[in-house]
Amino acid sequence: MTSILIVYTTLRGNTGKMVEPVAEGIRSEGVEARPMLVEDVTMADMTAADGIIVGSPTRFGGVDWQIKRLFDVVSHEGYPGPLEGKVGGAFTAGSRAGSGAELVLLNAIHVLLNHGMIVQGEPFGPHYGPVALREPTEEVLGYCRSWGARWARLAERLAASRSASGESPSR
Amino acid sequence: MTSILIVYTTLRGNTGKMVEPVAEGIRSEGVEARPMLVEDVTMADMTAADGIIVGSPTRFGGVDWQIKRLFDVVSHEGYPGPLEGKVGGAFTAGSRAGSGAELVLLNAIHVLLNHGMIVQGEPFGPHYGPVALREPTEEVLGYCRSWGARWARLAERLAASRSASGESPSR
Amino acid sequence: MTSILIVYTTLRGNTGKMVEPVAEGIRSEGVEARPMLVEDVTMADMTAADGIIVGSPTRFGGVDWQIKRLFDVVSHEGYPGPLEGKVGGAFTAGSRAGSGAELVLLNAIHVLLNHGMIVQGEPFGPHYGPVALREPTEEVLGYCRSWGARWARLAERLAASRSASGESPSR
Amino acid sequence: MTSILIVYTTLRGNTGKMVEPVAEGIRSEGVEARPMLVEDVTMADMTAADGIIVGSPTRFGGVDWQIKRLFDVVSHEGYPGPLEGKVGGAFTAGSRAGSGAELVLLNAIHVLLNHGMIVQGEPFGPHYGPVALREPTEEVLGYCRSWGARWARLAERLAASRSASGESPSR
């Protein structure tokens, strides 16, 4: 079964409130969603997943240091890379417009791409992932659901094409 | 037939020298490659392609203004977005380490994601796309080929999964 | 007299509404503010100013192409660089949280730094410059004023220290 | 006496080799340079300095997590912010062109700006700070020296203008 890991941490609880709606969206497409606090995630959790979504509070122009630590210590021995070909995305809660929320998403995306992962943007909603300004509104929570579903569909499509072609996930 | 458009412009010729190797890599996987100078590209060329790769010289921390203009004027009428679900990537030639080459790739990737496109990184080679420092070396040209092939395979897989699921490209 | 050029363009008028408050803030510190539409700005306007502030609508993950064109064609003949040592900043109006507004500010800042300019962030307000989501609110307009004043003070301090040390602006 | 703190960590030793040349450049202008390993730096070291320069290995599209942790836990109680108005910059050693070295510099700059610090680019050398690809060459080490001197001069100018105007560093 296709499975997406949601690695998150929260500062005042707002990012935490976005986790379950994202998970619901993923499950609505028949894909497994596994939310885990960043301090509990092991390398085995990362490699077992078909996709990894990062939930980080908005922290001084980048992801929370605990998130960065997790991706810094991923072992890179052997080909393909352990995270290569997985889908990846990010969501965040900041304080207000200009608080650096988008930079957190981009910093996360840069890290995920660096590991060889696959990222998709969104032309009409928030382009780089869900953003709450303080307490997530109903609109933001609803977007978290449709965004989660979007990732689940992409992960499913990539898994299907992989089996069809006999291709390894890393290609 | 799956087809990838290569939109490019060159300043001193170095970015231009990377175009044909990228195209060769794409074709080596049985995918059509269409290199076009940015000033010749129409909206119809963009929407017809399954993928769009940007080749831009390293210009002051971002893509050349002509590249940006092309993506600024994409019409956004109707759903899904005209470029949504296409694969996208970028390559560049800069002058030396720290010249801003990586920023050009990232600026391009940010623009492509904003349009709803799908981007993949690379864990072992240049992470965000091919980079030449001045004249592209044989190593860089070789990487352009394998990188082009990588995009062709991703475009093929997404096209196959689309037909299998009856899904529209934008999902 | 110390002078700051405000180079701007607007799409639906929202970025345009931020120009005058920024200019007022600059003038409140006894510094000249010169707002100009991007299409009217010449190289001489750029080099004559002690600081350059960019106002751009939020356009697909980066500054409007006309802004980029202006900075792409700055002549780089002779040392020091023509914009080196000037202060620089950016403001923007986007549509909503996650619309790419912060990326516009960062793209602008990357371009300004590439030209050797001096940029300051802000720890408590919007960190990278004023951001309006659609129509600028009174709070945003007020922030534009205090932010403009902040830049004027920095430009004044740098001008004063330059004369005191007999140093060229580019150092 | 004006003083610049160099906060660094190194992975294979290459970033470490850039520290002393940067410090030499700073001292050549009569400014104190204090290199410290990231794990030894306290909040008091940060607030006492007139400038903070970050040396980080190139780590998956951003600064090393230990660097990020240091800036994540800066206390923000009281106005002005504890790092506001200080000068800041970054240097890094990556593996090769496209390895993410520039992203490390930008990630660092985004963090520094977020804290209200002042950053300057460079029009002719590496635009965003010194970059070594593997072992730093003599050219890179020489650039580290001139870049360090550049920061020392900027810190001196800002310190001078501050005393002249009776202005607090944060303004």
mmCIF file of C-alpha atoms in Angstrom, chain A residues 23-106:
data_model
loop_
_atom_site.group_PDB
_atom_site.id
_atom_site.type_symbol
_atom_site.label_atom_id
_atom_site.label_comp_id
_atom_site.label_asym_id
_atom_site.label_seq_id
_atom_site.Cartn_x
_atom_site.Cartn_y
_atom_site.Cartn_z
ATOM 1 C CA ALA A 23 -3.539 13.158 6.749
ATOM 2 C CA GLU A 24 -7.293 13.022 6.082
ATOM 3 C CA GLY A 25 -6.746 14.274 2.555
ATOM 4 C CA ILE A 26 -4.131 11.592 1.949
ATOM 5 C CA ARG A 27 -6.397 8.846 3.315
ATOM 6 C CA SER A 28 -9.334 10.063 1.231
ATOM 7 C CA GLU A 29 -7.452 8.764 -1.799
ATOM 8 C CA GLY A 30 -6.817 5.346 -0.273
ATOM 9 C CA VAL A 31 -3.220 6.092 0.626
ATOM 10 C CA GLU A 32 -1.804 5.503 4.097
ATOM 11 C CA ALA A 33 -0.820 8.617 6.092
ATOM 12 C CA ARG A 34 1.637 8.276 8.985
ATOM 13 C CA PRO A 35 2.044 11.454 11.061
ATOM 14 C CA MET A 36 5.099 11.349 13.352
ATOM 15 C CA LEU A 37 6.777 13.915 15.571
ATOM 16 C CA VAL A 38 10.239 14.694 14.208
ATOM 17 C CA GLU A 39 12.012 13.372 17.290
ATOM 18 C CA ASP A 40 10.437 9.913 16.825
ATOM 19 C CA VAL A 41 11.271 9.448 13.134
ATOM 20 C CA THR A 42 13.914 6.859 12.244
ATOM 21 C CA MET A 43 15.781 6.313 9.021
ATOM 22 C CA ALA A 44 13.658 3.187 8.504
ATOM 23 C CA ASP A 45 10.467 5.279 8.642
ATOM 24 C CA MET A 46 11.888 7.560 5.980
ATOM 25 C CA THR A 47 12.981 4.854 3.562
ATOM 26 C CA ALA A 48 9.774 2.820 3.967
ATOM 27 C CA ALA A 49 7.544 5.704 2.850
ATOM 28 C CA ASP A 50 6.582 6.503 -0.749
ATOM 29 C CA GLY A 51 6.389 10.165 0.132
ATOM 30 C CA ILE A 52 7.526 12.492 2.927
ATOM 31 C CA ILE A 53 5.691 15.641 3.887
ATOM 32 C CA VAL A 54 7.303 18.110 6.270
ATOM 33 C CA GLY A 55 5.298 20.196 8.733
ATOM 34 C CA SER A 56 7.438 22.890 10.346
ATOM 35 C CA PRO A 57 6.664 26.056 12.257
ATOM 36 C CA THR A 58 7.979 29.234 10.648
ATOM 37 C CA ARG A 59 11.411 29.629 12.207
ATOM 38 C CA PHE A 60 13.676 32.518 11.164
ATOM 39 C CA GLY A 61 13.628 32.010 7.421
ATOM 40 C CA GLY A 62 13.905 28.213 7.350
ATOM 41 C CA VAL A 63 12.628 24.914 8.712
ATOM 42 C CA ASP A 64 12.982 24.179 12.411
ATOM 43 C CA TRP A 65 16.481 22.912 13.225
ATOM 44 C CA GLN A 66 15.137 19.516 14.287
ATOM 45 C CA ILE A 67 13.695 18.989 10.808
ATOM 46 C CA LYS A 68 16.999 20.013 9.264
ATOM 47 C CA ARG A 69 18.887 17.645 11.543
ATOM 48 C CA LEU A 70 16.735 14.724 10.414
ATOM 49 C CA PHE A 71 17.562 15.340 6.749
ATOM 50 C CA ASP A 72 21.226 16.172 7.448
ATOM 51 C CA VAL A 73 21.897 12.763 8.943
ATOM 52 C CA VAL A 74 20.228 10.642 6.254
ATOM 53 C CA SER A 75 22.830 8.128 5.270
ATOM 54 C CA HIS A 76 23.910 8.429 1.658
ATOM 55 C CA GLU A 77 25.630 5.136 1.229
ATOM 56 C CA GLY A 78 24.732 3.090 -1.825
ATOM 57 C CA TYR A 79 22.831 3.960 -4.987
ATOM 58 C CA PRO A 80 20.139 5.041 -5.497
ATOM 59 C CA GLY A 81 19.903 7.606 -2.720
ATOM 60 C CA PRO A 82 17.626 6.430 0.079
ATOM 61 C CA LEU A 83 14.983 9.111 -0.552
ATOM 62 C CA GLU A 84 15.350 9.375 -4.329
ATOM 63 C CA GLY A 85 12.156 9.300 -6.339
ATOM 64 C CA LYS A 86 9.834 9.757 -3.358
ATOM 65 C CA VAL A 87 7.319 12.587 -3.474
ATOM 66 C CA GLY A 88 7.789 15.421 -0.997
ATOM 67 C CA GLY A 89 6.135 18.617 0.179
ATOM 68 C CA ALA A 90 5.825 20.979 3.114
ATOM 69 C CA PHE A 91 3.338 23.018 5.145
ATOM 70 C CA THR A 92 3.824 25.632 7.839
ATOM 71 C CA ALA A 93 2.173 28.062 10.226
ATOM 72 C CA GLY A 94 3.687 31.517 10.545
ATOM 73 C CA SER A 95 2.578 34.640 12.328
ATOM 74 C CA ARG A 96 1.558 37.011 9.544
ATOM 75 C CA ALA A 97 2.202 37.998 5.924
ATOM 76 C CA GLY A 98 5.934 38.412 5.515
ATOM 77 C CA SER A 99 6.800 36.320 8.561
ATOM 78 C CA GLY A 100 8.924 33.967 6.492
ATOM 79 C CA ALA A 101 6.351 31.187 6.047
ATOM 80 C CA GLU A 102 7.063 30.831 2.343
ATOM 81 C CA LEU A 103 10.788 30.658 3.034
ATOM 82 C CA VAL A 104 10.168 27.689 5.286
ATOM 83 C CA LEU A 105 8.340 25.896 2.476
ATOM 84 C CA LEU A 106 11.099 26.704 0.017
#
